[in-house]
mmCIF file of C-alpha atoms in Angstrom:
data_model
loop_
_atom_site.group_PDB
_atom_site.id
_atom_site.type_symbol
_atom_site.label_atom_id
_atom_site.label_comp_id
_atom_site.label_asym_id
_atom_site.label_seq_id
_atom_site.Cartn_x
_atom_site.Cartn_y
_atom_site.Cartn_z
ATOM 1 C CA UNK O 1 0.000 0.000 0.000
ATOM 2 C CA UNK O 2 1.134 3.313 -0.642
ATOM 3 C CA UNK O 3 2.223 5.094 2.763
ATOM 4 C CA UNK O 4 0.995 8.347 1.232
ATOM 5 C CA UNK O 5 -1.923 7.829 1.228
ATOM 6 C CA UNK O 6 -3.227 8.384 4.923
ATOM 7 C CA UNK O 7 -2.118 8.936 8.191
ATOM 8 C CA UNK O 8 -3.221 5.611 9.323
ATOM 9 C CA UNK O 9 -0.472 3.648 11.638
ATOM 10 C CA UNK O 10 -1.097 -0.289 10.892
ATOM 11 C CA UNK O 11 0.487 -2.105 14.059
ATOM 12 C CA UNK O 12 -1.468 -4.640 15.931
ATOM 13 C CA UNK O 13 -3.490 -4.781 19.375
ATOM 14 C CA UNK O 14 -0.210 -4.515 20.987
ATOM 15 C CA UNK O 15 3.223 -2.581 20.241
ATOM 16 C CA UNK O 16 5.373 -4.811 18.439
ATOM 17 C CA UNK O 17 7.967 -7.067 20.529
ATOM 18 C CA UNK O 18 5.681 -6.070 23.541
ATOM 19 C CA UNK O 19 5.762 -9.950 25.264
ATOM 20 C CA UNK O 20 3.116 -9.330 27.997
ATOM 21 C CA UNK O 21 -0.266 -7.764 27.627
ATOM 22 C CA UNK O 22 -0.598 -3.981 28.241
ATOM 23 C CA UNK O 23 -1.139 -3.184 31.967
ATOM 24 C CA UNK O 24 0.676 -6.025 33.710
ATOM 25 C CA UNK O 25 2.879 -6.384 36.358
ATOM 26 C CA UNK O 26 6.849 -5.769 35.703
ATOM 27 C CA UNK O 27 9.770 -5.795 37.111
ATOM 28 C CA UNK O 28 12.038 -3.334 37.024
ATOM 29 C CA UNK O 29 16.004 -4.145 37.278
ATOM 30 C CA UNK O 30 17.514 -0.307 37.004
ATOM 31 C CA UNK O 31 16.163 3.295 37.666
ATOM 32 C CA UNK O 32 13.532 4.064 40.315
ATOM 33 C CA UNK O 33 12.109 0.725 40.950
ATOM 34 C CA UNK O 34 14.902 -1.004 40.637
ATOM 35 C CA UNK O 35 14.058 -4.976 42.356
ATOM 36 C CA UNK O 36 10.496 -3.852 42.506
ATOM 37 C CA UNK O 37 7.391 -5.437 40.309
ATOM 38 C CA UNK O 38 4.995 -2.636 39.647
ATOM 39 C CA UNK O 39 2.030 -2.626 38.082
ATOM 40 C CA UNK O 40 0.565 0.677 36.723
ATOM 41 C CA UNK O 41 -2.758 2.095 35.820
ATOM 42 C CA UNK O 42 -4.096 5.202 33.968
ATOM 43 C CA UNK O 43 -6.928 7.392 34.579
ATOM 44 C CA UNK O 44 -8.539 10.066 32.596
ATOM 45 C CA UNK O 45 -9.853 12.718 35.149
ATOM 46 C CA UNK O 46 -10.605 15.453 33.454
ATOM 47 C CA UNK O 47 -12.235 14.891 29.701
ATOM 48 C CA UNK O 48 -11.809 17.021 26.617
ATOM 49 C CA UNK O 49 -15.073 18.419 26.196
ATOM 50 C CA UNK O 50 -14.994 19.958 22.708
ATOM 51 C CA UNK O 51 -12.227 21.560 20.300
ATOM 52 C CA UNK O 52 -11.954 23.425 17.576
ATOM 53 C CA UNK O 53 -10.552 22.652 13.767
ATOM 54 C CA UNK O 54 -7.214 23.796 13.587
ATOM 55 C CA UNK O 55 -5.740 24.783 10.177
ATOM 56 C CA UNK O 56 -2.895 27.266 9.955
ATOM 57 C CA UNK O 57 -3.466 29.689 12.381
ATOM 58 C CA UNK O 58 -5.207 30.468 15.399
ATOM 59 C CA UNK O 59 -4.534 26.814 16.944
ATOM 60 C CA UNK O 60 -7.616 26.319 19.623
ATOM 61 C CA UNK O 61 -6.478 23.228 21.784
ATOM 62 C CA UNK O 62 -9.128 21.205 23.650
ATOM 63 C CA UNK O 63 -11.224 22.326 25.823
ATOM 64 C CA UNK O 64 -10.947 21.705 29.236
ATOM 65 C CA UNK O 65 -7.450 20.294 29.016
ATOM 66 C CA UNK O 66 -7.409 16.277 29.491
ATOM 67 C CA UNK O 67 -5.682 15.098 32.612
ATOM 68 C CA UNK O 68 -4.999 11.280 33.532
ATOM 69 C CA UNK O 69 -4.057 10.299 36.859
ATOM 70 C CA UNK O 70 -1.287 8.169 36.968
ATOM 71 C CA UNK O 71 -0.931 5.291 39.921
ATOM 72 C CA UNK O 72 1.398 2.638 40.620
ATOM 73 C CA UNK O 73 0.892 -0.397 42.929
ATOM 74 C CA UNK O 74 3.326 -2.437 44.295
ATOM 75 C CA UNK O 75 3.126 -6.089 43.837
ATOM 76 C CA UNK O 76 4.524 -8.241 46.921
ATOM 77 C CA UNK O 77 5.092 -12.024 46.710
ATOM 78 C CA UNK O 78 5.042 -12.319 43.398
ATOM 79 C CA UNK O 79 4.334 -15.402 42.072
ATOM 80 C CA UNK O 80 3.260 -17.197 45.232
ATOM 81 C CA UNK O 81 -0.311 -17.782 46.508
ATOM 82 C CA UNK O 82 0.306 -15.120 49.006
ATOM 83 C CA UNK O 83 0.828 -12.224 46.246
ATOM 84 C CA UNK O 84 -0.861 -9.333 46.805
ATOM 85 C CA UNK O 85 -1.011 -5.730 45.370
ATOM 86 C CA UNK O 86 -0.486 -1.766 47.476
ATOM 87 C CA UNK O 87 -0.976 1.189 45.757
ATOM 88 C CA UNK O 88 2.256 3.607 46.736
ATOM 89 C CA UNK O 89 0.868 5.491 49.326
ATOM 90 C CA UNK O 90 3.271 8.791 48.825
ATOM 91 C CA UNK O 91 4.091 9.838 45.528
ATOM 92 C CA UNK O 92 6.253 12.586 46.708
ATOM 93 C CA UNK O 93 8.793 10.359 46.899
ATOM 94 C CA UNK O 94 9.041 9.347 43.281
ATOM 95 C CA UNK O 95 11.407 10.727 40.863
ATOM 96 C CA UNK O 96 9.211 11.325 37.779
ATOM 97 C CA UNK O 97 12.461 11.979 35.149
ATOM 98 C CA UNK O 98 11.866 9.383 32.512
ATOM 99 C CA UNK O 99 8.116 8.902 33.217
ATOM 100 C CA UNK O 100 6.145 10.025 29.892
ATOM 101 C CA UNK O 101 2.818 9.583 28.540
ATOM 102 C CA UNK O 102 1.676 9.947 24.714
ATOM 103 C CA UNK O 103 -1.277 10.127 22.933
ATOM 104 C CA UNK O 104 -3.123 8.580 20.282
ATOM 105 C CA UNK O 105 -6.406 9.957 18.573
ATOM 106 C CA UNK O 106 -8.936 7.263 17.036
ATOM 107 C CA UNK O 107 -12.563 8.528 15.252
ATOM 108 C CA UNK O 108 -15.639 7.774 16.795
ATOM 109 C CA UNK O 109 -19.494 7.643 15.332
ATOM 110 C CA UNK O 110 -21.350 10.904 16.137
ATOM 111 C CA UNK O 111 -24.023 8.201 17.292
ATOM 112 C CA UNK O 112 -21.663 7.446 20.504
ATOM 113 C CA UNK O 113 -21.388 10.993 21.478
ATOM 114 C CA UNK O 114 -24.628 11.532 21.836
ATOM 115 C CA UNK O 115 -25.391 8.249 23.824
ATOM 116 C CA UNK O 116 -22.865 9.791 26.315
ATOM 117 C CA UNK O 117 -25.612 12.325 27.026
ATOM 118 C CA UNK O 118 -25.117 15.946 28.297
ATOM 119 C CA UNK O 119 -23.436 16.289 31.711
ATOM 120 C CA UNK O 120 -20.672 17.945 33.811
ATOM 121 C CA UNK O 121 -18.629 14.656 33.270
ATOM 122 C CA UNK O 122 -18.967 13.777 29.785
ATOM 123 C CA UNK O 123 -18.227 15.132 26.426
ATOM 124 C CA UNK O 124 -19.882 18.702 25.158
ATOM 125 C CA UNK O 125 -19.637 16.727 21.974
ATOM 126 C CA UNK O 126 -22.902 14.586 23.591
ATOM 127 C CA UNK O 127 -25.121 17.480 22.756
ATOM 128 C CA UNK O 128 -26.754 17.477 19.796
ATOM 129 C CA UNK O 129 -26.102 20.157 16.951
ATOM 130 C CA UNK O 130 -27.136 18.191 13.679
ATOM 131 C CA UNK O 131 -24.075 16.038 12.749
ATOM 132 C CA UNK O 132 -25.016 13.276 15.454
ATOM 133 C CA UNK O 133 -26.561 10.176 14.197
ATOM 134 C CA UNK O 134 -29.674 9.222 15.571
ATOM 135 C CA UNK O 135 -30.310 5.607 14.054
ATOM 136 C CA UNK O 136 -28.076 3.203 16.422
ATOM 137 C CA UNK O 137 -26.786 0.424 14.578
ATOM 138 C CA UNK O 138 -27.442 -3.131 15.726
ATOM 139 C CA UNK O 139 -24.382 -4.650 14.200
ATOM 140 C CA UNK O 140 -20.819 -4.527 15.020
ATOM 141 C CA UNK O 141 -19.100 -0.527 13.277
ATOM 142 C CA UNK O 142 -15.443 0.023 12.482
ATOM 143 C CA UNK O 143 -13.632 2.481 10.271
ATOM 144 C CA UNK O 144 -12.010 0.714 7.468
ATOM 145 C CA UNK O 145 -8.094 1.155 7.028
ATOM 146 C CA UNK O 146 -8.294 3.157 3.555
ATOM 147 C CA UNK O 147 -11.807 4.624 3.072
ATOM 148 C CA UNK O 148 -11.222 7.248 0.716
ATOM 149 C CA UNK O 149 -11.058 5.645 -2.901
ATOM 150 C CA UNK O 150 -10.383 8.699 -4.486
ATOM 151 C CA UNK O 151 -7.430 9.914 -2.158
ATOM 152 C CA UNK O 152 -4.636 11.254 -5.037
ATOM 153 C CA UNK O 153 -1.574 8.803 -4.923
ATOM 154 C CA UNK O 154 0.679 11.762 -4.979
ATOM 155 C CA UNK O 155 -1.137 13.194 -1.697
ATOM 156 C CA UNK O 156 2.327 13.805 1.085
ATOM 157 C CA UNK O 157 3.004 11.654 3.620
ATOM 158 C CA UNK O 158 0.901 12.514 6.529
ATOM 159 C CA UNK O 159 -1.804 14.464 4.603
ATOM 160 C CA UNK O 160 -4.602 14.954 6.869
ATOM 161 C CA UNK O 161 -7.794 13.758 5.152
ATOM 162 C CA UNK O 162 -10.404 16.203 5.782
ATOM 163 C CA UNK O 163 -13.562 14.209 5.687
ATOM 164 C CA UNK O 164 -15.195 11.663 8.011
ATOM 165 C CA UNK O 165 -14.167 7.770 7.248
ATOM 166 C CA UNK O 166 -17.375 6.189 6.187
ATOM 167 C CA UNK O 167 -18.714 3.842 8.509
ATOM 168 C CA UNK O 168 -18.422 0.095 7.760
ATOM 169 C CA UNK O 169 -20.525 -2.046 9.538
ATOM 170 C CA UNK O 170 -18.971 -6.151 10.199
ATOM 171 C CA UNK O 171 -20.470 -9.111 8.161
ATOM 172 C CA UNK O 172 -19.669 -12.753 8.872
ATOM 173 C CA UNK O 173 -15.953 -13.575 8.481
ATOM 174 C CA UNK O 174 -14.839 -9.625 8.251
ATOM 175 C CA UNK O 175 -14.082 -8.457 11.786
ATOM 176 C CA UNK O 176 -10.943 -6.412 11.518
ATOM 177 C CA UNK O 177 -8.093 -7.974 13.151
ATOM 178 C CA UNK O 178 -6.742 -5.275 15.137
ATOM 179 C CA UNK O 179 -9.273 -4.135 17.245
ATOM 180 C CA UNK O 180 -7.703 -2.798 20.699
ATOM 181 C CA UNK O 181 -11.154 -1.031 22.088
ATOM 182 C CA UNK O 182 -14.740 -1.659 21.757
ATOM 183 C CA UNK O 183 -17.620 1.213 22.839
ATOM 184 C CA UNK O 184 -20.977 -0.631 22.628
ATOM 185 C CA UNK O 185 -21.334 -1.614 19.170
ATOM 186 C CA UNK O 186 -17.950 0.417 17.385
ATOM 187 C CA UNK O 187 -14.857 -1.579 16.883
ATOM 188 C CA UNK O 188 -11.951 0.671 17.690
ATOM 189 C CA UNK O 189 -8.990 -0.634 15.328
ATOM 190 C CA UNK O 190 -5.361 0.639 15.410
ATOM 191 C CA UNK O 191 -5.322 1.025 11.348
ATOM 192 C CA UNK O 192 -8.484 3.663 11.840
ATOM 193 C CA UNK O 193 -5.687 6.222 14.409
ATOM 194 C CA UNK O 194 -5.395 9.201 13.189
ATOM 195 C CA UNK O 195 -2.601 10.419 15.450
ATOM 196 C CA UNK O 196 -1.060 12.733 13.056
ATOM 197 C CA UNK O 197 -3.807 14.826 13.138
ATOM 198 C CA UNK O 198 -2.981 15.412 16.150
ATOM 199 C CA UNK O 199 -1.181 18.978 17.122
ATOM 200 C CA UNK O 200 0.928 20.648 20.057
ATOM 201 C CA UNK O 201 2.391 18.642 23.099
ATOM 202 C CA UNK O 202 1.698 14.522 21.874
ATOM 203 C CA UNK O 203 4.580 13.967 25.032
ATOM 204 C CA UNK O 204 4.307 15.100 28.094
ATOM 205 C CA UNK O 205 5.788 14.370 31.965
ATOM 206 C CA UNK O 206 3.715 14.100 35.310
ATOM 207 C CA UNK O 207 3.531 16.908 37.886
ATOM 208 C CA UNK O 208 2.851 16.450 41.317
ATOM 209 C CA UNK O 209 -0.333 18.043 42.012
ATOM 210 C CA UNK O 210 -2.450 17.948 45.757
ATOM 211 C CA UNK O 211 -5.655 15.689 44.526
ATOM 212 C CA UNK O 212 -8.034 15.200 47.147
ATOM 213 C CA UNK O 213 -5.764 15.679 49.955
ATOM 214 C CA UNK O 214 -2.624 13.582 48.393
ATOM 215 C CA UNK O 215 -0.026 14.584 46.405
ATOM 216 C CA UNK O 216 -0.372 12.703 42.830
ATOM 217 C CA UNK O 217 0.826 12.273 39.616
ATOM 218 C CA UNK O 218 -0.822 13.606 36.701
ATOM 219 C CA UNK O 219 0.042 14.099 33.202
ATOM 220 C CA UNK O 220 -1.970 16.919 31.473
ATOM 221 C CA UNK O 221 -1.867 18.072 28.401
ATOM 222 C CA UNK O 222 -2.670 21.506 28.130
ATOM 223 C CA UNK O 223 -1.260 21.809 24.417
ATOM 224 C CA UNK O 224 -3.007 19.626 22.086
ATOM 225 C CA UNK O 225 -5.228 20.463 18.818
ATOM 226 C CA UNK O 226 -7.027 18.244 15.903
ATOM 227 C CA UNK O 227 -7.029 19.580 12.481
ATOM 228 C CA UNK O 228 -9.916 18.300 11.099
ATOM 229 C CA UNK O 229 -14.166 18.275 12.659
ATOM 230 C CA UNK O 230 -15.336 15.061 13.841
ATOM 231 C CA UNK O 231 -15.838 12.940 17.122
ATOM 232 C CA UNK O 232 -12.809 10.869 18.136
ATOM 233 C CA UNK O 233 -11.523 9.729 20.943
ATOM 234 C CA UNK O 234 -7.858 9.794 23.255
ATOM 235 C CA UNK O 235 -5.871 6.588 23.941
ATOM 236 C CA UNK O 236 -2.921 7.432 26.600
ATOM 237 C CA UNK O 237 0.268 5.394 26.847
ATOM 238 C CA UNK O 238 2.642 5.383 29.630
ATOM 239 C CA UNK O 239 6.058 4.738 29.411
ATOM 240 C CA UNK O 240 9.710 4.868 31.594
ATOM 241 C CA UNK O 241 12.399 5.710 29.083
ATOM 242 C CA UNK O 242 14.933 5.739 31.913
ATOM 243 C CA UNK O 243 14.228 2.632 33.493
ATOM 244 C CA UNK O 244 14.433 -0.891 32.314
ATOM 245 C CA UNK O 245 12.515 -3.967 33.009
ATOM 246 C CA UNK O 246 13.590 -7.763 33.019
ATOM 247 C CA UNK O 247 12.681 -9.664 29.947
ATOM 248 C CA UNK O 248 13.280 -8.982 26.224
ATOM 249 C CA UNK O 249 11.270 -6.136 26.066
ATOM 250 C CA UNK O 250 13.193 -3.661 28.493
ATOM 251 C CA UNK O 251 10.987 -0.546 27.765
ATOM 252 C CA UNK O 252 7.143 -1.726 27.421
ATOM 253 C CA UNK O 253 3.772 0.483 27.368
ATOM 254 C CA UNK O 254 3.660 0.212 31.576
ATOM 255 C CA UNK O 255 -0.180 1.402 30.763
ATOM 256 C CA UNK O 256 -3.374 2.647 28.777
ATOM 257 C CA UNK O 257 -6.437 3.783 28.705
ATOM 258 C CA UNK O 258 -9.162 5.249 26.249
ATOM 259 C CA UNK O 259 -10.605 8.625 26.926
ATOM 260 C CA UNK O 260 -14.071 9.809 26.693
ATOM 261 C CA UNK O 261 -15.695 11.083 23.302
ATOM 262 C CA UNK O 262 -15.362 14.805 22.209
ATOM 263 C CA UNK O 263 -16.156 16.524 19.130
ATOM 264 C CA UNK O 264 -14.016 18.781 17.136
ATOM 265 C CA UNK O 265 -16.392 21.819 15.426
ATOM 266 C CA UNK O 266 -15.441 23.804 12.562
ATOM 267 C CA UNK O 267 -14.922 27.420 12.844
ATOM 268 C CA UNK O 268 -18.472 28.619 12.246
ATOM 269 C CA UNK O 269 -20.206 26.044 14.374
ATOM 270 C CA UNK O 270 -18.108 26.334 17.354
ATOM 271 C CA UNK O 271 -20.195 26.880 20.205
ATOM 272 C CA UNK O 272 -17.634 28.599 22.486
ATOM 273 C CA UNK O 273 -15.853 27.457 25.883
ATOM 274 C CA UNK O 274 -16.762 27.237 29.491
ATOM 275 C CA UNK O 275 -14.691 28.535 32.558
ATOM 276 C CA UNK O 276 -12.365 26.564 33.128
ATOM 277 C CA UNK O 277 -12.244 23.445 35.955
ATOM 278 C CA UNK O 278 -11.702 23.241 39.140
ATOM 279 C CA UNK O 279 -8.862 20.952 38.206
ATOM 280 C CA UNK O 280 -7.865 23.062 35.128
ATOM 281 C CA UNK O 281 -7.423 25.934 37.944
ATOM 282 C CA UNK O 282 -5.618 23.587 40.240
ATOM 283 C CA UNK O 283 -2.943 22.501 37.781
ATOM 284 C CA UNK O 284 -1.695 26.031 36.560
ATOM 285 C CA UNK O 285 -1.476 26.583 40.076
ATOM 286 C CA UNK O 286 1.663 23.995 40.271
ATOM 287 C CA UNK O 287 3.090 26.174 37.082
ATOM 288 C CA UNK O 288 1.552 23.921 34.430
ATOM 289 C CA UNK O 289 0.746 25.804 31.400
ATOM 290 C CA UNK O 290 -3.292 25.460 30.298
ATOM 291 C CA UNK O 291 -5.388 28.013 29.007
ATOM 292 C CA UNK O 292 -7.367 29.890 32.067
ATOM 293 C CA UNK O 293 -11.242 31.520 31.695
ATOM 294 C CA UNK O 294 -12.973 33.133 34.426
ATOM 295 C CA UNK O 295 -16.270 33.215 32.766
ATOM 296 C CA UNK O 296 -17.755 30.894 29.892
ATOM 297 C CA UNK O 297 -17.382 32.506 26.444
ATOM 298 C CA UNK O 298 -19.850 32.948 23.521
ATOM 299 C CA UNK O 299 -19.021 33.098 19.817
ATOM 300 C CA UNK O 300 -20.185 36.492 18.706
ATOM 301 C CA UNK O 301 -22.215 36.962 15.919
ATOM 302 C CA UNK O 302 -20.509 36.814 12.613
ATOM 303 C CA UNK O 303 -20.229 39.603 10.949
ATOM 304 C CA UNK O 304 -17.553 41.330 7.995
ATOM 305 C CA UNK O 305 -15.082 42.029 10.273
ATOM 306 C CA UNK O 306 -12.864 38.676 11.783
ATOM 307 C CA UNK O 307 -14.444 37.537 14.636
ATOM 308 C CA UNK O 308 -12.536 38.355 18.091
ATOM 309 C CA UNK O 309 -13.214 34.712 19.728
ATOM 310 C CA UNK O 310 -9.584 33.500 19.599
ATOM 311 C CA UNK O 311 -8.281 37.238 21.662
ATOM 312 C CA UNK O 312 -7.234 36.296 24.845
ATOM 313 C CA UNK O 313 -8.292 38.829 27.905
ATOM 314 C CA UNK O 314 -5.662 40.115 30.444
ATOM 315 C CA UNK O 315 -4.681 37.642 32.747
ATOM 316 C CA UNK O 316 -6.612 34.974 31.341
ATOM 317 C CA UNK O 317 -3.769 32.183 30.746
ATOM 318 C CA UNK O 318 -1.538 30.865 32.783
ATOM 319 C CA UNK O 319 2.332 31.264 32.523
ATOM 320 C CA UNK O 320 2.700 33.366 29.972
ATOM 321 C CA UNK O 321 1.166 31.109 27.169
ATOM 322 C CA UNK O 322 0.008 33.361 24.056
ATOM 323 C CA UNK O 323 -1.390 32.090 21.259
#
């Protein structure tokens, strides 16, 4: 096939040489754990709500920034019927040099988005605004690998496609092989990621952050775009590039986890931004950079001359970020 011809990456369930299933126990022979099996879990705690298409210019990134909490658990006795698991109880004491997490971006069906229905928690992308399906399917949905027959061959590497893949549904004998994530009926398969439409910080480290009364580890990513409209979907990967682990695959995903749905509007469909969290608040307050509002904000009204939603108000982000 030629690589041209989209942005789709075409690797398997799991990463290749990765021996044990994502999420297991390991253990670690140099860096911070050193003689210690660890197992380690993600957990999306704050959701992208809603973004805007990015082209050029004027790069909008989503909306509240996602956060995953990141937790580690000792595993004692290993291998005997006594083994048991302890989360670490102080997190202070880690040294999080080496620790990174990534991020993946996979389309969704509009249909999913709205099943999430409207709440605090859960996607703005659940409320309706015409491009949600409302017939549920009944069978099995994936995104085929290369749904755009009429894709150019000469299109660069990379090129983002700019429409929605078209919906497949699965007959008997045709269930992709790669699926990796399943939401209700919808197949998630790696060959339907669409990482590289993906912008800003893909890579980013844990800060320590006071969470309920305990000082945790959380990655955030206050710096991340889509170029194109559509509802898709985060899958986070952790990793320790400083620290190795016995067996033949010395630096494994540790962890994953798939987000909650969000939509990405276009310009003119945008419906605007909230104030920002609690948590959003909490986080700048430990020096990460996000993207601070005091008060929700409202597209205005279109009209001949460029529309001021993108000007940032004094003091309304966070270490210095301009856009």
């Amino acid at each position: 096939m030629n690589p041209g011809r989209e942005p789709r990456q075409t690797t398997g369930p799991y990463p290749i040489g990765q021996q044990k299933p994502i999420g297991s126990a390991v253990t670690f022979v140099s860096g911070k754990f050193a003689g210690k099996t660890i197992r380690t879990e993600l957990h999306e705690i704050q959701k992208a709500k809603l973004g805007r298409k990015y082209a050029k210019v004027d790069r909008r990134p989503l909306d509240p920034p996602p956060i995953v909490l990141l937790k580690y658990f000792v595993v004692e006795n290993v291998g005997t019927p006594e083994e048991y698991e302890q989360e670490i109880d102080n997190y202070q004491t880690i040294q999080n040099v080496g620790i990174m997490c990534c991020l993946d971006l996979f389309p969704v069906p509009g249909y999913l988005a709205e099943a999430a229905g409207p709440s605090s928690s859960s996607p703005a992308g659940s409320e309706t605004h015409g491009h949600i399906f409302r017939n549920r399917p009944t069978e099995l949905t994936y995104f085929p690998l290369h749904p755009f027959n009429t894709t150019p061959a000469e299109m660069p590497p990379f090129q983002v496609p700019r429409r929605q893949p078209l919906l497949q549904t699965v007959t008997s004998g045709e269930q992709p092989r790669d699926v990796v994530h399943r939401i209700e009926q919808h197949l998630v398969t790696e060959s339907s990621k669409l990482t590289p439409a993906l912008v800003g910080e893909k890579f980013v480290e844990p800060v320590l952050v006071d969470y309920k009364g305990k000082g945790r580890l959380m990655f955030v990513f206050g710096d991340v775009a889509v170029q194109r409209e559509g509802t898709f979907m985060l899958r986070y990967r952790a990793f320790d590039i400083w620290s190795l682990v016995s067996g033949p695959d010395q630096h494994p995903v540790l962890a994953e986890s798939y987000g909650a749905i969000f939509r990405v509007y276009s310009t003119r469909d945008f419906p605007g931004l909230q104030a920002s969290t609690e948590l959003t608040k909490a986080v700048s307050r430990y020096g990460v950079r996000v993207t601070m509002r005091d008060s929700e904000r409202k597209p205005k009204a279109r009209t001949g001359t460029r529309s001021d939603s993108n000007c940032q108000s004094s003091g309304e982000e966070s270490g210095g970020k301009q856009k």
